[in-house]
Structure formats: structure tokens, C-alpha cells
């Protein structure tokens, strides 16, 4: 919290020297190194993280060691939150460049968005059985380590996610004639994150009061699921439009959100999946960050 990341690295290293199996020290060392941009070492330590496999494939297949075997089919298992899945899906393109046939196993709500982006040869929901004898698996967030990515070589073909064109047209029709800059805002992530080391990512809608007072701009809520009750405050009436119908009500996640965002001039969001969606779509976005932000935002950068 004091922002003394280099000193924190030394502390975690000493802790691991005394107790090599201390998971908290390992996780925090990885996050500290990654926040400093030391990707090669940081992602190496990150490999010690706990991994939960919703697909069950890790118990059936050998784990990929990064070497390409002709005819191999790599089953990549998405992990952690939606933002992580959207952020790390970019590495599917690097697998294709190396001639590696890949299947992404992901949360069912992301199948259509990531499938239409063609980052992997196939995108399926968790639970689909692998086919073929030359098959292995890897966690999605391990691809940066296995591909040897550094801060300098981080692949950044933008965009790598794509909105559904008919939905873009539908939301453009909902927005109607344009009278000024259109800005989408999101202020809250999963409230459970506020109870652990990711606390401070969400902000109250009231923190955007001065923003919403700007005349001539049109503001659209991109908030989904959490924090919507804050819209009941009458002070936002006429200043913040809520999508109608609500965004992504069915089994598919982010399709409406991506389409609506594509029709906007700017997205302003807290540190949540909306930020990674905007980045993957190649849209202009500003992210409100805690004074000691999550590792992926690095330190002292604009």
C-alpha cells in the first residue's frame, strides 16, 4: 500500500527462503515483479499460483512445456475472472503464428465473443472432452510465460476482439441522433474483490459527479450486474442513460456491451472487465486506478 514495490520483493524473497511453500509470499512476489515490468521472472514465479480447472482436462492430459510438436493439439483452459480471460486471450494469435492448433476452454458466457474473434482454432465451453492422441493442456494465464513474453516483446495487435455488427447497428439505433461526445462509464466490479488484495478497484458512482456535470456530453451506463442500485439516486436522472433492454441478459456475455461500446467516443471505467474489453476492441478508454493498482497496470505509467 505504500508503493515500495522493490522493498516488498526483498521481503517476499526472504519469506520464501524461510518457507518455500508459503503460497501468499509466492503470489505476492509474482505480482510485485510483474508490476515492475519484470515479466520473464514474474511470470515464472506466477506459475506457482493455485490453478482451478473447471474443464477437468488437467487430470487427463499432459501439461504443455512450451515446445511445439507437429500434429499437437493444445487445449488452453481459461482461468480466474472474465477480465483475465479477455486480457490473456490475445496470446491465441501467437500460438497460431507458431503453427500450434489450439482449443480454448472458457466460461460459457464468453464462447461467442471469443469464438467470433478467431484467436484460437476453436472455442468451447468448459467440459468438452479432448479429441486426438497428441493432445496436451495449458492454463490460459501461463501462455505469457510459455511463449517467453517480455514487456518489450508483448504482442499488441489491436483490436483482437470484435463486436457483432448487427448488434452494433441495433445499439446505434437505440442511441439515436448524436448531439455531442458519447461517454460510457462503469464504476463497480465484483464486490467480492473489495474483500481481498484487489480492494480499491471499484468506486461509488458519486465519484463521477463532476464528470456527469459536463454540459454537451452524453453519458451512458455500462454497468452490469453489480452497483446498479446506485442508479436509483434521483441526482443522476437525465444525466446518465441506462441501456434498454439491459446489457447481456442471456447466456452470452459482453456481446451487447461490446456493441454499445463500439458506438461510443470514450469509455471511462474502474479496474474491471470493461477495461479489458475496451482494450481488446481497440477503443479509447480511461481507467480509474487505485494508488497501488493491480500488477497488470505496472507503475508510474500513463
Short mmCIF file of C-alpha atoms in Angstrom, two decimals:
data_model
loop_
_atom_site.label_atom_id
_atom_site.label_comp_id
_atom_site.label_asym_id
_atom_site.label_seq_id
_atom_site.Cartn_x
_atom_site.Cartn_y
_atom_site.Cartn_z
CA UNK A 1 0.00 0.00 0.00
CA UNK A 2 2.97 2.31 0.50
CA UNK A 3 4.07 1.68 -3.07
CA UNK A 4 7.52 0.41 -2.05
CA UNK A 5 7.44 -2.48 -4.51
CA UNK A 6 11.19 -3.13 -4.66
CA UNK A 7 11.32 -3.44 -0.86
CA UNK A 8 8.30 -5.75 -0.98
CA UNK A 9 10.14 -8.01 -3.44
CA UNK A 10 13.01 -8.39 -0.97
CA UNK A 11 10.58 -9.21 1.85
CA UNK A 12 8.79 -11.89 -0.16
CA UNK A 13 12.10 -13.40 -1.27
CA UNK A 14 13.23 -13.69 2.35
CA UNK A 15 9.89 -15.21 3.32
CA UNK A 16 10.20 -17.86 0.61
CA UNK A 17 13.76 -18.63 1.63
CA UNK A 18 12.45 -19.41 5.11
CA UNK A 19 9.24 -21.14 3.97
CA UNK A 20 9.44 -22.19 0.28
CA UNK A 21 5.84 -23.43 0.21
CA UNK A 22 4.30 -20.23 1.54
CA UNK A 23 1.67 -19.56 -1.15
CA UNK A 24 0.94 -15.97 -0.16
CA UNK A 25 4.59 -14.97 -0.41
CA UNK A 26 4.90 -16.65 -3.80
CA UNK A 27 1.79 -14.97 -5.18
CA UNK A 28 2.81 -11.56 -3.90
CA UNK A 29 6.35 -11.92 -5.20
CA UNK A 30 4.96 -12.71 -8.66
CA UNK A 31 2.58 -9.77 -8.56
CA UNK A 32 5.30 -7.40 -7.36
CA UNK A 33 7.73 -8.44 -10.09
CA UNK A 34 5.03 -8.18 -12.76
CA UNK A 35 4.02 -4.73 -11.54
CA UNK A 36 7.65 -3.66 -12.09
CA UNK A 37 7.55 -4.98 -15.66
CA UNK A 38 9.91 -7.88 -14.91
CA UNK A 39 7.77 -10.23 -16.97
CA UNK A 40 10.19 -13.07 -17.60
CA UNK A 41 10.92 -13.66 -13.93
CA UNK A 42 7.49 -12.55 -12.73
CA UNK A 43 5.54 -14.91 -14.96
CA UNK A 44 7.94 -17.69 -13.94
CA UNK A 45 7.06 -17.19 -10.27
CA UNK A 46 3.39 -16.77 -11.27
CA UNK A 47 3.45 -20.41 -12.40
CA UNK A 48 3.32 -21.43 -8.72
CA UNK A 49 -0.20 -19.99 -8.34
CA UNK A 50 -3.14 -22.17 -7.45
CA UNK A 51 -4.96 -23.32 -10.57
CA UNK A 52 -8.59 -24.38 -10.62
CA UNK A 53 -9.63 -26.42 -13.66
CA UNK A 54 -13.36 -26.24 -14.45
CA UNK A 55 -12.83 -28.44 -17.54
CA UNK A 56 -11.27 -31.46 -15.84
CA UNK A 57 -8.70 -31.78 -18.65
CA UNK A 58 -5.65 -31.26 -16.46
CA UNK A 59 -6.25 -34.68 -14.88
CA UNK A 60 -6.38 -36.40 -18.28
CA UNK A 61 -3.71 -34.77 -20.41
CA UNK A 62 -0.01 -33.93 -20.06
CA UNK A 63 0.80 -30.29 -19.34
CA UNK A 64 2.41 -28.36 -22.20
CA UNK A 65 6.04 -27.34 -21.65
CA UNK A 66 6.19 -24.76 -24.43
CA UNK A 67 7.73 -26.98 -27.10
CA UNK A 68 5.91 -27.43 -30.39
CA UNK A 69 5.34 -31.00 -31.52
CA UNK A 70 3.99 -31.42 -35.09
CA UNK A 71 0.38 -32.57 -35.01
CA UNK A 72 -0.07 -31.47 -31.39
CA UNK A 73 -3.42 -30.06 -30.31
CA UNK A 74 -3.18 -27.68 -27.37
CA UNK A 75 -6.14 -27.34 -25.03
CA UNK A 76 -5.94 -23.96 -23.28
CA UNK A 77 -8.00 -23.64 -20.11
CA UNK A 78 -9.25 -20.15 -19.21
CA UNK A 79 -8.96 -19.23 -15.53
CA UNK A 80 -9.78 -16.62 -12.91
CA UNK A 81 -12.10 -13.71 -13.80
CA UNK A 82 -13.65 -12.53 -17.06
CA UNK A 83 -11.15 -9.67 -17.26
CA UNK A 84 -8.25 -12.12 -17.05
CA UNK A 85 -9.80 -14.27 -19.77
CA UNK A 86 -10.33 -11.30 -22.09
CA UNK A 87 -6.84 -9.95 -21.42
CA UNK A 88 -4.91 -13.19 -21.96
CA UNK A 89 -6.94 -14.42 -24.93
CA UNK A 90 -4.66 -12.25 -27.13
CA UNK A 91 -1.97 -14.93 -26.93
CA UNK A 92 -4.04 -17.27 -29.08
CA UNK A 93 -2.68 -15.40 -32.09
CA UNK A 94 0.87 -16.20 -31.04
CA UNK A 95 0.06 -19.89 -30.87
CA UNK A 96 -1.29 -19.70 -34.42
CA UNK A 97 1.89 -17.93 -35.60
CA UNK A 98 3.88 -20.89 -34.27
CA UNK A 99 1.66 -23.33 -36.13
CA UNK A 100 0.09 -24.68 -32.95
CA UNK A 101 -3.50 -25.85 -33.26
CA UNK A 102 -5.36 -24.68 -30.18
CA UNK A 103 -8.70 -25.04 -28.44
CA UNK A 104 -9.77 -22.57 -25.78
CA UNK A 105 -11.96 -23.95 -22.98
CA UNK A 106 -13.70 -20.98 -21.40
CA UNK A 107 -16.69 -19.88 -19.34
CA UNK A 108 -19.87 -20.49 -21.40
CA UNK A 109 -20.77 -16.78 -21.42
CA UNK A 110 -17.56 -15.90 -23.30
CA UNK A 111 -17.76 -18.58 -26.00
CA UNK A 112 -19.47 -16.44 -28.65
CA UNK A 113 -17.39 -13.29 -28.13
CA UNK A 114 -14.05 -15.09 -28.16
CA UNK A 115 -15.18 -17.53 -30.85
CA UNK A 116 -16.02 -14.76 -33.30
CA UNK A 117 -12.62 -13.15 -32.64
CA UNK A 118 -10.84 -16.23 -34.11
CA UNK A 119 -7.89 -16.10 -31.74
CA UNK A 120 -8.00 -19.88 -31.35
CA UNK A 121 -8.88 -22.61 -33.82
CA UNK A 122 -11.84 -23.50 -31.64
CA UNK A 123 -13.54 -22.00 -28.58
CA UNK A 124 -15.70 -24.27 -26.43
CA UNK A 125 -17.38 -24.15 -23.04
CA UNK A 126 -15.79 -25.94 -20.11
CA UNK A 127 -16.39 -29.68 -20.06
CA UNK A 128 -15.91 -30.67 -23.68
CA UNK A 129 -13.74 -33.81 -23.99
CA UNK A 130 -10.47 -33.58 -25.96
CA UNK A 131 -10.02 -35.44 -29.24
CA UNK A 132 -6.83 -36.93 -30.64
CA UNK A 133 -3.79 -38.66 -29.25
CA UNK A 134 -1.29 -35.78 -29.46
CA UNK A 135 -3.10 -33.53 -27.01
CA UNK A 136 -1.83 -31.50 -24.06
CA UNK A 137 -3.10 -28.65 -21.91
CA UNK A 138 -2.01 -25.31 -20.51
CA UNK A 139 -3.61 -22.61 -18.34
CA UNK A 140 -4.53 -19.52 -20.34
CA UNK A 141 -2.57 -17.24 -18.00
CA UNK A 142 0.53 -19.40 -18.43
CA UNK A 143 0.83 -18.61 -22.14
CA UNK A 144 2.82 -15.43 -21.48
CA UNK A 145 5.42 -17.50 -19.60
CA UNK A 146 5.44 -20.39 -22.07
CA UNK A 147 5.79 -18.01 -25.02
CA UNK A 148 8.63 -16.09 -23.31
CA UNK A 149 6.84 -12.74 -23.41
CA UNK A 150 8.65 -9.70 -22.02
CA UNK A 151 7.44 -6.12 -21.60
CA UNK A 152 9.39 -5.23 -24.75
CA UNK A 153 8.02 -8.08 -26.88
CA UNK A 154 4.46 -8.06 -25.56
CA UNK A 155 2.30 -8.64 -28.65
CA UNK A 156 -0.20 -5.88 -29.18
CA UNK A 157 -2.19 -6.33 -32.38
CA UNK A 158 -5.21 -4.13 -31.73
CA UNK A 159 -8.03 -4.91 -31.98
CA UNK A 160 -8.11 -8.60 -31.19
CA UNK A 161 -11.75 -8.67 -30.10
CA UNK A 162 -14.61 -7.79 -32.44
CA UNK A 163 -18.18 -6.67 -31.83
CA UNK A 164 -21.13 -8.24 -33.60
CA UNK A 165 -22.06 -5.89 -36.46
CA UNK A 166 -25.87 -6.37 -36.30
CA UNK A 167 -25.77 -5.62 -32.57
CA UNK A 168 -23.65 -2.52 -33.20
CA UNK A 169 -26.37 -1.27 -35.54
CA UNK A 170 -29.10 -2.09 -33.01
CA UNK A 171 -27.41 -0.13 -30.23
CA UNK A 172 -26.59 2.75 -32.57
CA UNK A 173 -30.31 2.96 -33.33
CA UNK A 174 -31.07 2.94 -29.59
CA UNK A 175 -28.63 5.81 -29.04
CA UNK A 176 -30.36 7.87 -31.72
CA UNK A 177 -29.07 11.10 -33.31
CA UNK A 178 -25.79 12.29 -31.88
CA UNK A 179 -25.71 15.69 -30.20
CA UNK A 180 -22.28 15.60 -28.55
CA UNK A 181 -19.50 13.31 -27.31
CA UNK A 182 -20.77 9.95 -26.07
CA UNK A 183 -19.07 8.57 -22.99
CA UNK A 184 -19.75 5.21 -21.39
CA UNK A 185 -18.95 4.77 -17.70
CA UNK A 186 -18.63 1.78 -15.35
CA UNK A 187 -17.87 2.23 -11.67
CA UNK A 188 -18.08 -1.13 -9.93
CA UNK A 189 -16.59 -4.58 -10.30
CA UNK A 190 -17.38 -7.72 -8.35
CA UNK A 191 -17.85 -6.63 -4.70
CA UNK A 192 -16.06 -9.78 -3.53
CA UNK A 193 -12.84 -8.26 -4.88
CA UNK A 194 -13.16 -5.50 -2.32
CA UNK A 195 -12.61 -8.06 0.45
CA UNK A 196 -9.15 -9.20 -0.66
CA UNK A 197 -5.94 -7.79 -2.13
CA UNK A 198 -7.85 -6.29 -5.06
CA UNK A 199 -9.70 -3.87 -2.81
CA UNK A 200 -9.98 -0.32 -4.04
CA UNK A 201 -10.82 -1.18 -7.64
CA UNK A 202 -14.46 -0.10 -7.52
CA UNK A 203 -15.58 3.47 -6.91
CA UNK A 204 -19.01 4.86 -6.00
CA UNK A 205 -20.97 6.39 -8.84
CA UNK A 206 -20.90 9.66 -6.88
CA UNK A 207 -17.15 9.85 -7.62
CA UNK A 208 -18.15 10.69 -11.22
CA UNK A 209 -20.35 13.63 -10.16
CA UNK A 210 -18.10 16.31 -11.67
CA UNK A 211 -17.75 14.30 -14.86
CA UNK A 212 -21.50 13.90 -15.23
CA UNK A 213 -21.96 17.66 -14.77
CA UNK A 214 -20.15 18.42 -18.05
CA UNK A 215 -22.60 20.03 -20.44
CA UNK A 216 -22.89 18.90 -24.05
CA UNK A 217 -21.73 15.33 -23.44
CA UNK A 218 -23.98 12.28 -23.36
CA UNK A 219 -23.28 9.67 -20.68
CA UNK A 220 -24.29 6.02 -20.94
CA UNK A 221 -24.09 3.46 -18.15
CA UNK A 222 -22.02 0.38 -18.96
CA UNK A 223 -22.57 -1.06 -15.51
CA UNK A 224 -23.57 -4.71 -15.46
CA UNK A 225 -24.87 -6.81 -12.58
CA UNK A 226 -23.15 -5.02 -9.67
CA UNK A 227 -23.66 -1.45 -8.49
CA UNK A 228 -26.84 -0.85 -10.48
CA UNK A 229 -28.75 0.11 -7.34
CA UNK A 230 -26.76 3.35 -7.27
CA UNK A 231 -28.65 4.47 -10.37
CA UNK A 232 -31.78 4.81 -8.22
CA UNK A 233 -30.44 8.09 -6.84
CA UNK A 234 -32.52 10.86 -8.42
CA UNK A 235 -29.50 13.11 -8.91
CA UNK A 236 -28.49 11.06 -11.97
CA UNK A 237 -31.87 11.44 -13.67
CA UNK A 238 -31.41 12.90 -17.14
CA UNK A 239 -27.61 12.75 -16.86
CA UNK A 240 -26.94 9.05 -17.27
CA UNK A 241 -28.78 6.82 -19.72
CA UNK A 242 -29.27 3.16 -18.83
CA UNK A 243 -29.38 0.68 -21.74
CA UNK A 244 -32.84 -0.61 -22.56
CA UNK A 245 -33.07 -3.57 -22.70
CA UNK A 246 -30.34 -4.27 -20.11
CA UNK A 247 -26.93 -5.35 -21.40
CA UNK A 248 -26.23 -9.05 -21.98
CA UNK A 249 -29.27 -10.56 -20.23
CA UNK A 250 -28.98 -14.04 -21.78
CA UNK A 251 -26.36 -16.77 -21.82
CA UNK A 252 -23.86 -14.75 -23.86
CA UNK A 253 -21.65 -12.28 -22.05
CA UNK A 254 -20.37 -8.92 -23.33
CA UNK A 255 -21.92 -9.11 -26.81
CA UNK A 256 -24.28 -6.19 -26.16
CA UNK A 257 -21.68 -4.37 -24.10
CA UNK A 258 -19.07 -4.66 -26.85
CA UNK A 259 -21.55 -3.49 -29.49
CA UNK A 260 -22.68 -0.47 -27.46
CA UNK A 261 -19.12 0.50 -26.56
CA UNK A 262 -18.17 0.48 -30.24
CA UNK A 263 -20.71 3.25 -30.84
CA UNK A 264 -19.19 5.50 -28.13
CA UNK A 265 -16.39 8.06 -28.29
CA UNK A 266 -14.84 7.19 -24.94
CA UNK A 267 -15.12 4.62 -22.15
CA UNK A 268 -14.28 5.59 -18.56
CA UNK A 269 -14.24 2.64 -16.19
CA UNK A 270 -12.92 1.35 -12.93
CA UNK A 271 -10.46 -1.56 -12.96
CA UNK A 272 -12.82 -4.29 -14.12
CA UNK A 273 -13.50 -6.46 -17.17
CA UNK A 274 -14.91 -3.46 -19.07
CA UNK A 275 -11.37 -2.05 -19.26
CA UNK A 276 -10.01 -5.23 -20.87
CA UNK A 277 -12.96 -5.44 -23.23
CA UNK A 278 -12.33 -1.87 -24.37
CA UNK A 279 -8.62 -2.58 -24.82
CA UNK A 280 -9.27 -5.73 -26.85
CA UNK A 281 -11.74 -3.86 -29.05
CA UNK A 282 -9.18 -1.09 -29.63
CA UNK A 283 -11.41 1.63 -28.19
CA UNK A 284 -10.42 4.82 -26.41
CA UNK A 285 -10.65 4.16 -22.69
CA UNK A 286 -9.60 5.76 -19.42
CA UNK A 287 -9.25 3.56 -16.32
CA UNK A 288 -9.56 4.82 -12.75
CA UNK A 289 -6.91 3.07 -10.67
CA UNK A 290 -6.16 2.59 -7.00
CA UNK A 291 -2.99 4.37 -5.88
CA UNK A 292 -1.29 0.94 -5.77
CA UNK A 293 -3.03 -0.76 -8.68
CA UNK A 294 -3.17 -4.38 -9.75
CA UNK A 295 0.07 -5.72 -11.25
CA UNK A 296 -1.12 -5.58 -14.87
CA UNK A 297 -1.20 -1.77 -14.87
CA UNK A 298 2.50 -1.53 -13.93
CA UNK A 299 3.76 1.55 -12.08
CA UNK A 300 4.28 5.22 -12.92
CA UNK A 301 2.92 4.99 -16.45
CA UNK A 302 0.38 6.95 -18.47
#
